[in-house]
XYZ file of C-alpha atoms in Angstrom:
475
model
C -21.053 -2.351 8.499
C -24.195 -4.491 8.647
C -24.846 -5.962 12.093
C -26.249 -9.452 12.061
C -29.186 -10.487 14.192
C -27.314 -13.371 15.767
C -27.060 -12.993 19.510
C -23.500 -12.354 20.689
C -21.919 -14.781 23.054
C -21.361 -13.887 26.703
C -17.978 -12.407 27.557
C -15.589 -14.908 29.149
C -13.684 -14.250 32.298
C -10.451 -12.332 31.672
C -8.350 -15.303 32.707
C -9.997 -17.749 30.297
C -7.628 -19.154 27.713
C -9.334 -19.918 24.434
C -6.442 -21.984 23.118
C -7.151 -25.606 22.281
C -5.444 -28.528 23.959
C -2.876 -29.987 21.639
C -1.061 -33.152 20.862
C 2.295 -32.870 19.230
C 1.739 -33.507 15.501
C 3.574 -30.917 13.473
C 4.834 -30.565 9.951
C 8.065 -29.346 8.422
C 6.968 -25.710 8.573
C 6.973 -25.693 12.370
C 3.173 -25.421 12.499
C 1.346 -27.559 15.018
C -2.101 -29.126 14.905
C -4.728 -27.147 16.827
C -7.256 -29.955 17.092
C -7.180 -33.220 18.888
C -8.421 -34.893 15.731
C -5.146 -34.186 13.977
C -6.643 -31.955 11.273
C -4.468 -31.500 8.221
C -5.596 -27.893 7.726
C -5.809 -26.231 11.168
C -2.328 -26.015 12.666
C -0.569 -24.013 15.326
C 2.406 -21.834 14.501
C 5.778 -22.688 15.974
C 8.421 -20.087 16.761
C 9.881 -20.026 13.182
C 6.509 -19.307 11.546
C 5.489 -16.821 14.237
C 8.772 -14.964 13.692
C 8.252 -15.096 9.919
C 4.761 -13.666 10.423
C 6.185 -10.677 12.313
C 9.049 -10.054 9.885
C 6.877 -10.665 6.822
C 4.218 -8.212 7.991
C 6.700 -5.503 8.978
C 8.736 -5.811 5.786
C 6.330 -5.379 2.897
C 7.186 -3.567 -0.306
C 8.172 -0.276 1.287
C 11.761 -1.384 1.844
C 12.305 -1.254 -1.930
C 11.450 2.454 -2.052
C 12.584 3.743 1.341
C 16.211 4.679 0.496
C 15.096 7.041 -2.277
C 12.303 8.496 -0.124
C 14.616 9.541 2.698
C 17.672 10.406 0.565
C 16.694 14.128 0.303
C 17.328 14.433 4.060
C 20.844 12.997 3.829
C 22.441 10.400 6.045
C 20.771 12.000 9.080
C 17.813 9.811 8.072
C 19.809 6.814 9.324
C 19.625 8.417 12.768
C 15.830 8.552 12.356
C 15.907 4.852 11.510
C 17.803 4.170 14.705
C 15.376 6.161 16.857
C 12.381 4.409 15.311
C 14.027 1.032 15.813
C 14.428 1.669 19.535
C 10.734 2.575 19.770
C 9.639 -0.447 17.725
C 11.704 -2.891 19.802
C 10.322 -1.332 23.004
C 6.787 -1.844 21.678
C 7.688 -5.426 20.743
C 8.902 -6.075 24.316
C 5.650 -4.663 25.703
C 3.622 -6.999 23.468
C 5.769 -9.893 24.647
C 5.111 -9.091 28.314
C 1.372 -8.659 27.719
C 1.155 -11.916 25.748
C 2.894 -13.761 28.582
C 0.190 -12.403 30.900
C -2.717 -13.240 28.567
C -1.873 -15.427 25.518
C -5.252 -15.215 23.775
C -5.943 -14.371 20.137
C -6.627 -10.655 19.659
C -3.472 -8.911 20.858
C -4.085 -5.241 21.708
C -7.839 -5.853 21.859
C -7.444 -8.464 24.604
C -5.014 -6.313 26.582
C -7.125 -3.140 26.355
C -10.354 -4.933 27.294
C -8.829 -6.701 30.283
C -7.338 -3.460 31.638
C -10.012 -0.877 30.784
C -13.224 -2.702 29.913
C -15.379 -3.438 26.899
C -15.398 -0.013 25.275
C -11.614 0.352 25.200
C -11.346 -3.195 23.881
C -13.835 -2.452 21.140
C -11.978 0.703 20.072
C -8.734 -1.290 19.831
C -10.416 -4.016 17.765
C -12.276 -1.568 15.527
C -9.223 0.615 14.833
C -7.016 -2.382 14.133
C -9.587 -3.927 11.809
C -9.764 -0.707 9.773
C -5.974 -0.662 9.591
C -5.783 -4.171 8.170
C -8.246 -3.983 5.303
C -7.187 -0.498 4.181
C -3.538 -1.597 4.309
C -4.355 -4.671 2.233
C -5.846 -2.486 -0.484
C -2.760 -0.248 -0.417
C -0.390 -3.213 -0.636
C -2.261 -4.696 -3.587
C -2.184 -1.431 -5.542
C 1.539 -1.009 -4.839
C 2.223 -4.622 -5.854
C 0.640 -4.000 -9.261
C 3.378 -1.457 -9.963
C 6.031 -4.160 -9.519
C 3.972 -6.730 -11.427
C 3.889 -4.316 -14.360
C 7.657 -4.641 -14.693
C 7.248 -8.370 -15.263
C 3.881 -8.436 -17.069
C 2.418 -5.199 -18.510
C -0.862 -4.677 -16.650
C -0.954 -0.905 -16.175
C -1.807 -0.160 -19.798
C -5.504 -0.125 -18.905
C -7.210 0.563 -15.598
C -9.330 -2.594 -15.902
C -6.348 -4.932 -16.201
C -4.581 -3.136 -13.360
C -7.716 -3.381 -11.201
C -8.137 -7.096 -11.912
C -4.475 -7.726 -11.116
C -4.816 -5.908 -7.782
C -7.940 -7.902 -6.934
C -6.202 -11.175 -7.818
C -3.282 -10.247 -5.551
C -5.746 -9.848 -2.661
C -7.842 -12.935 -3.293
C -4.971 -15.400 -3.716
C -3.766 -14.885 -0.098
C -7.424 -14.974 1.015
C -7.800 -18.408 -0.601
C -4.698 -19.590 1.268
C -6.378 -18.414 4.475
C -9.621 -20.200 3.630
C -7.601 -23.397 3.158
C -6.484 -23.287 6.798
C -3.693 -22.050 9.063
C -1.415 -24.831 7.824
C -1.293 -23.206 4.388
C -1.089 -19.683 5.800
C 2.012 -20.672 7.761
C 3.591 -22.429 4.783
C 3.025 -19.466 2.440
C 4.313 -17.037 5.067
C 7.478 -19.008 5.727
C 8.307 -19.560 2.049
C 7.575 -15.945 0.991
C 9.630 -14.561 3.881
C 12.634 -16.730 2.956
C 12.382 -15.899 -0.754
C 12.130 -12.162 -0.296
C 15.097 -12.067 2.072
C 17.443 -13.509 -0.531
C 17.643 -10.313 -2.667
C 17.304 -8.070 0.394
C 20.269 -9.703 2.100
C 22.166 -9.646 -1.184
C 22.012 -5.848 -1.155
C 22.142 -5.410 2.642
C 25.247 -7.588 3.101
C 26.799 -7.644 -0.385
C 26.477 -3.884 -0.705
C 28.849 -3.395 2.219
C 31.680 -4.850 0.098
C 31.020 -2.199 -2.575
C 30.479 0.604 -0.059
C 31.985 3.969 -1.056
C 31.727 6.741 1.602
C 32.028 9.434 -1.089
C 28.562 8.479 -2.388
C 26.818 9.145 0.909
C 26.289 12.834 0.274
C 25.860 15.439 3.046
C 24.860 14.441 6.571
C 21.940 16.898 6.615
C 20.810 17.805 3.107
C 17.418 19.223 4.084
C 18.534 22.667 5.275
C 16.633 22.199 8.554
C 18.113 21.648 11.979
C 19.342 18.147 12.741
C 16.377 17.511 15.050
C 13.954 18.810 12.425
C 15.547 16.646 9.739
C 15.323 13.534 11.942
C 11.637 14.213 12.623
C 10.870 14.854 8.943
C 12.642 11.668 7.848
C 10.948 9.708 10.624
C 7.539 10.804 9.354
C 8.267 8.938 6.111
C 9.564 5.872 7.946
C 6.781 5.500 10.526
C 4.606 3.168 8.461
C 7.575 0.846 7.958
C 7.302 -0.618 11.449
C 3.586 -1.377 11.502
C 3.189 -5.096 12.121
C 5.163 -5.556 15.348
C 1.940 -6.816 16.936
C 1.479 -9.676 14.445
C 2.391 -12.589 16.735
C 0.403 -11.107 19.641
C -2.729 -10.734 17.519
C -2.478 -14.416 16.499
C -1.392 -15.626 19.956
C -4.156 -18.238 20.081
C -2.593 -19.905 17.027
C 0.974 -19.838 18.411
C 2.263 -22.922 20.196
C 3.446 -22.164 23.762
C 2.226 -18.587 23.296
C 3.298 -17.295 26.715
C 6.900 -17.844 25.706
C 6.960 -17.826 21.909
C 4.897 -14.689 21.213
C 7.375 -12.469 23.025
C 10.372 -14.203 21.462
C 8.899 -14.084 17.948
C 7.946 -10.423 18.342
C 11.359 -9.290 19.522
C 13.319 -11.499 17.084
C 11.078 -10.552 14.154
C 11.166 -6.822 14.896
C 14.924 -6.827 15.470
C 15.496 -8.827 12.284
C 13.335 -6.461 10.246
C 15.141 -3.455 11.730
C 18.526 -4.968 10.869
C 17.463 -5.557 7.263
C 16.091 -2.002 7.045
C 19.246 -0.398 8.410
C 21.775 -2.508 6.485
C 19.773 -2.299 3.251
C 19.411 1.464 3.430
C 23.060 1.957 4.407
C 24.226 -0.255 1.526
C 22.092 1.604 -1.018
C 23.365 4.939 0.328
C 26.941 3.719 -0.111
C 26.573 2.194 -3.590
C 24.364 4.742 -5.381
C 25.527 8.340 -5.689
C 23.412 10.705 -3.597
C 22.335 12.984 -6.465
C 21.129 9.950 -8.422
C 19.484 8.297 -5.416
C 17.338 11.366 -4.739
C 15.605 10.938 -8.112
C 15.642 7.131 -8.254
C 12.391 5.205 -8.663
C 14.055 1.820 -8.033
C 16.938 2.337 -5.562
C 17.590 -1.354 -4.943
C 17.743 -1.983 -8.684
C 20.256 0.849 -9.022
C 22.288 -0.630 -6.165
C 22.380 -4.099 -7.767
C 23.367 -2.589 -11.111
C 26.133 -0.576 -9.444
C 27.400 -3.667 -7.627
C 27.402 -6.152 -10.507
C 26.759 -4.137 -13.659
C 24.081 -4.891 -16.250
C 20.403 -3.963 -16.191
C 18.879 -7.094 -14.705
C 18.474 -5.482 -11.287
C 15.083 -3.965 -12.098
C 13.524 -7.311 -12.973
C 15.082 -9.095 -9.988
C 13.953 -6.446 -7.508
C 10.459 -6.299 -9.039
C 10.115 -10.049 -8.558
C 11.405 -9.807 -4.984
C 9.010 -6.956 -4.211
C 6.088 -8.915 -5.637
C 6.948 -11.948 -3.500
C 7.396 -9.674 -0.496
C 4.019 -8.010 -0.896
C 2.190 -11.264 -1.565
C 3.591 -12.726 1.638
C 2.707 -9.539 3.480
C -0.872 -9.722 2.159
C -1.042 -13.357 3.281
C -0.108 -12.457 6.853
C -2.230 -9.314 7.063
C -5.274 -11.189 5.748
C -5.040 -13.575 8.701
C -4.502 -10.726 11.164
C -7.480 -8.837 9.731
C -9.778 -11.624 10.924
C -8.157 -12.484 14.275
C -9.017 -9.334 16.223
C -12.706 -9.250 15.112
C -12.842 -12.969 15.971
C -11.707 -12.333 19.533
C -14.080 -9.361 19.873
C -17.011 -11.386 18.495
C -16.386 -14.088 21.093
C -16.818 -11.388 23.736
C -19.979 -9.980 22.134
C -18.247 -6.790 20.968
C -18.354 -7.578 17.225
C -21.143 -9.208 15.188
C -21.308 -12.895 16.145
C -20.627 -14.060 12.569
C -17.010 -12.899 12.962
C -16.580 -15.543 15.665
C -16.986 -18.494 13.301
C -13.854 -20.475 12.483
C -13.050 -23.186 9.985
C -9.723 -25.017 9.823
C -8.322 -22.636 12.412
C -9.186 -19.487 10.401
C -12.031 -17.008 11.138
C -13.430 -17.352 7.624
C -16.179 -14.730 7.943
C -13.644 -12.141 9.064
C -11.355 -13.011 6.149
C -14.256 -12.830 3.677
C -15.579 -9.481 4.925
C -12.094 -7.984 5.012
C -11.139 -9.059 1.491
C -14.479 -7.814 0.133
C -14.024 -4.384 1.759
C -10.418 -4.056 0.591
C -11.471 -5.172 -2.914
C -14.199 -2.523 -3.041
C -11.720 0.135 -1.936
C -9.225 -1.062 -4.548
C -11.829 -1.011 -7.314
C -12.910 2.487 -6.263
C -9.309 3.678 -6.417
C -8.817 2.420 -9.960
C -12.226 3.126 -11.459
C -12.872 6.550 -9.947
C -9.633 7.950 -11.323
C -8.997 9.731 -8.031
C -5.876 8.726 -6.151
C -6.068 11.470 -3.529
C -8.866 9.882 -1.531
C -6.988 6.597 -1.482
C -3.769 8.283 -0.323
C -5.605 9.900 2.577
C -7.066 6.535 3.574
C -3.596 4.988 3.525
C -2.362 7.712 5.867
C -5.349 6.980 8.102
C -3.941 3.499 8.706
C -0.917 5.016 10.419
C -3.271 6.735 12.865
C -5.682 3.839 13.334
C -2.818 1.406 13.985
C -1.446 3.575 16.768
C -4.761 3.543 18.661
C -4.389 -0.140 19.665
C -0.628 0.370 20.118
C -1.205 3.168 22.608
C -3.977 1.250 24.392
C -1.669 -1.768 24.725
C 1.105 0.406 26.176
C -1.437 1.986 28.535
C -2.590 -1.498 29.603
C 0.986 -2.413 30.507
C 1.310 0.848 32.471
C -1.926 -0.069 34.270
C -0.562 -3.477 35.268
C 2.778 -2.022 36.386
C 1.205 0.694 38.541
C -1.536 -1.494 40.021
C 0.704 -4.514 40.780
C 1.472 -5.545 44.340
C 4.723 -3.846 45.289
C 5.807 -6.463 47.845
C 5.734 -9.219 45.193
C 7.505 -7.323 42.417
C 11.172 -7.476 41.506
C 12.240 -3.822 41.780
C 14.877 -4.016 39.039
C 12.425 -5.668 36.663
C 9.762 -3.103 37.524
C 12.108 -0.238 36.659
C 13.177 -1.927 33.422
C 9.601 -2.647 32.341
C 8.535 0.888 33.240
C 11.261 2.458 31.097
C 10.494 0.149 28.162
C 6.764 0.858 28.421
C 7.339 4.621 28.583
C 9.414 4.419 25.386
C 6.691 2.327 23.709
C 3.994 4.835 24.700
C 6.072 7.753 23.416
C 6.718 5.831 20.193
C 2.966 5.302 19.732
C 2.269 9.006 20.228
C 5.024 9.863 17.751
C 3.449 7.517 15.227
C 0.121 9.260 15.720
C 1.647 12.715 15.293
C 3.546 11.579 12.206
C 0.296 10.630 10.475
C -0.527 14.322 10.029
C -3.563 16.452 10.834
C -5.672 15.259 7.897
C -5.113 11.588 8.725
C -5.909 12.116 12.410
C -9.115 13.950 11.437
C -10.202 11.164 9.091
C -9.154 8.507 11.574
C -11.255 10.026 14.351
C -14.279 9.913 12.027
C -13.636 6.194 11.463
C -13.434 5.658 15.231
C -16.650 7.556 15.885
C -18.440 5.447 13.277
C -17.375 2.465 15.361
C -18.951 4.017 18.464
C -22.348 3.727 16.771
C -21.725 0.058 16.000
C -20.690 -0.494 19.614
C -23.879 1.166 20.863
C -26.063 -1.179 18.781
C -24.187 -4.296 19.894
C -24.145 -3.246 23.555
C -27.886 -2.535 23.471
C -28.615 -5.945 21.939
C -26.475 -7.677 24.535
C -28.175 -5.841 27.392
C -31.627 -6.651 26.008
C -30.681 -10.318 25.664
C -29.373 -10.488 29.218
C -32.488 -8.730 30.533
């Protein structure tokens, strides 16, 4: 990454709140104005949009493929879903507690820096930034597969590449237009994609046939081994629980609403995951589900007959991924923005327009576009697959640092002023969140951890240059 020559700004005190004083103008989307001038483009998110941001970022397009991916392990994979859900909700509660302590934009970056200093904060910001733009490229490529069902674009690599680039730049344009439009797109896309998901998740229960479930453990491994193997495929499904915390500076009444949005959004996503997977398991015969390439389409066809399920699910998946790209594009710029304000990222990332860090959005969409073009034009999918796995590792670095920050606050807090019952509860929740983060990291695999460490070490060099420039400026 090219480092600009602009001098970074001095780091603010940890207690400084960068949020802007607000009036109360708000629109129908629940998004509030972030400027005293009553700007029509820069708005703050209310609880509904913040919750939609969390749910929309957690639930991307993977839900449409998950039942077939875990079917070879049998219904024991539902146990893996349950275990992962407990870990994800625990992590969501930790983010809520940390946001109540420090409701600034940046999420894990802010928490890590306050607890452990600049270097830990930089690592959290750097790892999370890598996660966002690589994930955006992966989402765009996956979305093209669903778009091809509606409009043939995969016949030639150039048309497929252009379609993937368009799917990335359209959400970027919504971000450039301002947070008002980001919130509106996120809310609408989240509502639209939940219509077919809830149709299967709830409607499928009325067509549920236990005889179609297949064996409890079809993998041949021990039950514990089968749960772990299924969990490895499901780990990526819960990335995004930090969404409201990362955008805390854009959330109205962040100390209260970030925690509520995070827990509600994560719990809602988990409920959709579990009910949707259970319904597909109970409506599609196990031997057919194992080889299915469109399990939700098969479920709809089994429920109502006909062959329209494939088109309906493809449209729902496309809407889902577009909304997910919209939210992740905003998140990709928020953490570098917060780090730039503290002098830990190039200063250009700290520029905002209409409530959106436009430089961060632009750099992110350019990098993800280059990675997408490389994937299509090089003809090599293996490199891209490894990079996608790297995101599972890089995302867990800020997760683990955030959990460690909460542990730091719990251990270092004044005992005489702490509610003992609450301390025990928070300690148990934080321990579960930390274990969940380590499990995520292990589930990424050796190759992904190796590649991810290389990405982190590249960031160390960037940090050294920025730190040296800051020290020279101060001297």
